[in-house]
mmCIF file of C-alpha atoms in Angstrom:
data_model
loop_
_atom_site.group_PDB
_atom_site.id
_atom_site.type_symbol
_atom_site.label_atom_id
_atom_site.label_comp_id
_atom_site.label_asym_id
_atom_site.label_seq_id
_atom_site.Cartn_x
_atom_site.Cartn_y
_atom_site.Cartn_z
ATOM 1 C CA MET A 25 31.367 -19.539 59.706
ATOM 2 C CA GLU A 26 28.744 -22.171 60.422
ATOM 3 C CA TRP A 27 29.042 -24.638 63.297
ATOM 4 C CA LEU A 28 27.007 -27.770 63.995
ATOM 5 C CA VAL A 29 26.451 -27.911 67.755
ATOM 6 C CA ARG A 30 25.019 -30.897 69.617
ATOM 7 C CA THR A 31 24.064 -30.424 73.247
ATOM 8 C CA GLU A 32 22.908 -32.827 75.895
ATOM 9 C CA ASN A 33 21.188 -31.438 78.994
ATOM 10 C CA LEU A 34 22.765 -32.971 82.098
ATOM 11 C CA LEU A 35 20.852 -30.934 84.677
ATOM 12 C CA PRO A 36 20.643 -33.177 87.766
ATOM 13 C CA ALA A 37 17.309 -34.956 88.210
ATOM 14 C CA ASP A 38 17.069 -33.671 91.781
ATOM 15 C CA THR A 39 17.089 -30.013 90.678
ATOM 16 C CA ALA A 40 14.179 -28.211 92.361
ATOM 17 C CA PRO A 41 11.199 -27.829 89.987
ATOM 18 C CA ALA A 42 11.140 -24.030 90.394
ATOM 19 C CA GLU A 43 14.851 -23.788 89.520
ATOM 20 C CA ARG A 44 14.405 -26.151 86.568
ATOM 21 C CA GLU A 45 11.572 -23.982 85.206
ATOM 22 C CA ARG A 46 13.551 -20.764 85.783
ATOM 23 C CA LEU A 47 16.491 -22.201 83.824
ATOM 24 C CA ARG A 48 14.241 -23.431 80.984
ATOM 25 C CA ALA A 49 12.594 -20.012 80.650
ATOM 26 C CA ALA A 50 15.973 -18.248 80.706
ATOM 27 C CA GLU A 51 17.341 -20.696 78.111
ATOM 28 C CA ARG A 52 14.365 -20.093 75.798
ATOM 29 C CA ALA A 53 14.750 -16.316 76.147
ATOM 30 C CA ARG A 54 18.490 -16.459 75.374
ATOM 31 C CA ALA A 55 17.893 -18.731 72.368
ATOM 32 C CA MET A 56 15.365 -16.236 70.995
ATOM 33 C CA GLU A 57 17.938 -13.433 71.390
ATOM 34 C CA LEU A 58 20.500 -15.507 69.498
ATOM 35 C CA ARG A 59 17.954 -16.248 66.764
ATOM 36 C CA ALA A 60 17.069 -12.560 66.442
ATOM 37 C CA ALA A 61 20.783 -11.736 66.154
ATOM 38 C CA GLY A 62 21.214 -14.328 63.364
ATOM 39 C CA VAL A 63 23.624 -16.422 65.441
ATOM 40 C CA LEU A 64 21.380 -19.434 66.093
ATOM 41 C CA THR A 65 20.105 -20.218 62.614
ATOM 42 C CA LYS A 66 18.573 -23.698 63.089
ATOM 43 C CA LEU A 67 17.567 -25.718 66.134
ATOM 44 C CA TRP A 68 16.148 -29.233 66.469
ATOM 45 C CA ARG A 69 15.229 -31.444 69.415
ATOM 46 C CA THR A 70 16.808 -34.869 69.655
ATOM 47 C CA PRO A 71 13.874 -37.309 70.013
ATOM 48 C CA GLY A 72 14.084 -39.555 73.055
ATOM 49 C CA ARG A 73 16.861 -37.497 74.640
ATOM 50 C CA ARG A 74 17.337 -34.255 76.502
ATOM 51 C CA GLY A 75 19.404 -32.774 73.720
ATOM 52 C CA THR A 76 19.409 -30.456 70.741
ATOM 53 C CA VAL A 77 21.190 -30.054 67.436
ATOM 54 C CA GLY A 78 21.727 -26.519 66.197
ATOM 55 C CA VAL A 79 23.505 -24.543 63.531
ATOM 56 C CA TYR A 80 25.276 -21.428 64.769
ATOM 57 C CA GLU A 81 26.735 -18.657 62.599
ATOM 58 C CA CYS A 82 29.800 -17.315 64.450
ATOM 59 C CA ARG A 83 32.879 -15.510 63.176
ATOM 60 C CA ASP A 84 35.320 -17.901 64.905
ATOM 61 C CA ALA A 85 35.671 -20.546 67.631
ATOM 62 C CA THR A 86 36.031 -17.942 70.385
ATOM 63 C CA HIS A 87 32.788 -16.246 69.341
ATOM 64 C CA LEU A 88 31.045 -19.638 69.334
ATOM 65 C CA HIS A 89 32.434 -20.526 72.763
ATOM 66 C CA ASP A 90 31.330 -17.180 74.215
ATOM 67 C CA THR A 91 27.888 -17.670 72.664
ATOM 68 C CA LEU A 92 27.465 -21.163 74.115
ATOM 69 C CA ALA A 93 28.799 -20.048 77.517
ATOM 70 C CA SER A 94 26.097 -17.350 77.554
ATOM 71 C CA LEU A 95 23.377 -20.010 77.662
ATOM 72 C CA PRO A 96 21.907 -20.355 81.166
ATOM 73 C CA MET A 97 22.067 -24.172 80.949
ATOM 74 C CA PHE A 98 25.710 -24.188 79.791
ATOM 75 C CA PRO A 99 27.136 -25.409 83.132
ATOM 76 C CA TRP A 100 25.006 -28.562 82.780
ATOM 77 C CA MET A 101 25.546 -29.182 79.058
ATOM 78 C CA GLU A 102 27.666 -31.697 77.280
ATOM 79 C CA VAL A 103 28.568 -29.956 73.995
ATOM 80 C CA THR A 104 29.981 -31.331 70.744
ATOM 81 C CA VAL A 105 30.990 -28.884 68.005
ATOM 82 C CA GLU A 106 31.784 -29.464 64.341
ATOM 83 C CA PRO A 107 32.857 -26.641 62.007
ATOM 84 C CA LEU A 108 30.977 -26.751 58.702
ATOM 85 C CA ALA A 109 32.146 -25.923 55.201
ATOM 86 C CA VAL A 110 30.128 -25.636 52.017
ATOM 87 C CA HIS A 111 30.296 -28.779 49.906
ATOM 88 C CA PRO A 112 31.404 -28.145 46.295
ATOM 89 C CA GLN A 113 28.162 -29.690 45.010
ATOM 90 C CA ASP A 114 26.186 -27.145 47.036
ATOM 91 C CA LEU A 115 27.830 -24.072 45.489
ATOM 92 C CA GLY A 116 25.592 -24.049 42.427
ATOM 93 C CA ALA A 117 22.393 -24.605 44.388
ATOM 94 C CA GLY A 118 21.252 -21.059 43.601
ATOM 95 C CA ASP A 119 20.477 -20.157 47.197
ATOM 96 C CA ARG A 120 23.688 -18.190 47.698
ATOM 97 C CA GLU A 121 24.828 -15.014 46.015
ATOM 98 C CA VAL A 122 28.415 -14.873 44.861
ATOM 99 C CA THR A 123 30.209 -11.672 45.786
ATOM 100 C CA GLU A 124 33.830 -10.580 45.539
ATOM 101 C CA SER A 125 36.125 -10.397 48.557
ATOM 102 C CA VAL A 126 38.836 -7.771 49.014
ATOM 103 C CA ASP A 127 41.334 -9.941 47.081
ATOM 104 C CA ASN A 128 38.744 -10.639 44.316
ATOM 105 C CA THR A 129 38.244 -14.246 45.449
ATOM 106 C CA PRO A 130 34.601 -15.196 44.886
ATOM 107 C CA VAL A 131 32.839 -15.489 48.240
ATOM 108 C CA HIS A 132 29.272 -16.598 48.830
ATOM 109 C CA ARG A 133 26.803 -14.543 50.821
ATOM 110 C CA ASN A 134 27.296 -16.886 53.788
ATOM 111 C CA GLY A 135 31.003 -16.006 53.889
ATOM 112 C CA HIS A 136 32.442 -19.239 52.494
ATOM 113 C CA ALA A 137 35.049 -18.900 49.764
ATOM 114 C CA THR A 138 34.428 -20.690 46.510
ATOM 115 C CA ASP A 139 36.995 -23.122 45.170
ATOM 116 C CA PRO A 140 39.796 -20.943 43.703
ATOM 117 C CA VAL A 141 41.137 -23.838 41.618
ATOM 118 C CA GLY A 142 37.838 -25.049 40.241
ATOM 119 C CA PRO A 143 36.925 -28.593 39.242
ATOM 120 C CA ALA A 144 38.307 -28.333 35.696
ATOM 121 C CA ALA A 145 41.754 -27.205 36.814
ATOM 122 C CA ARG A 146 41.766 -29.730 39.669
ATOM 123 C CA SER A 147 40.835 -32.636 37.409
ATOM 124 C CA ALA A 148 43.630 -31.735 35.023
ATOM 125 C CA THR A 149 46.234 -31.645 37.802
ATOM 126 C CA THR A 150 45.040 -34.276 40.276
ATOM 127 C CA LYS A 151 46.244 -37.769 39.526
ATOM 128 C CA GLY A 152 44.504 -40.934 40.600
ATOM 129 C CA PRO A 153 46.226 -44.228 41.481
ATOM 130 C CA ASP A 154 46.829 -45.024 37.792
ATOM 131 C CA GLU A 155 48.435 -41.557 37.233
ATOM 132 C CA GLN A 156 45.626 -40.495 34.906
ATOM 133 C CA PRO A 157 43.818 -37.175 35.496
ATOM 134 C CA VAL A 158 40.805 -37.727 37.724
#
């Protein structure tokens, strides 16, 4: 499952320069380990702030929490997390293979299930405000 993670570095301004540099180096090293493991898939800086935006691939919320807690700067981070789901318009983008799960439900390479109902069936059964199929 993919997670959008925003962090803000709240390390106190009076942190000793040597400690600040030690933490930065340790944070970079841990981020590289997470990238190599395929857990941290994207990372951006937030211009004008001491923050980042990243996409993490974790099996569940506990795995994500453990991953974030493993970051050396975690005690001084404000963290916001949003679970992500594939948008129906993105399913046909061609960048994901469709495979079959154990119960034969189509599942994309990134682990997200496809829509089992499908747009045709949904439009025939979903009613709008005027009770006409949407």
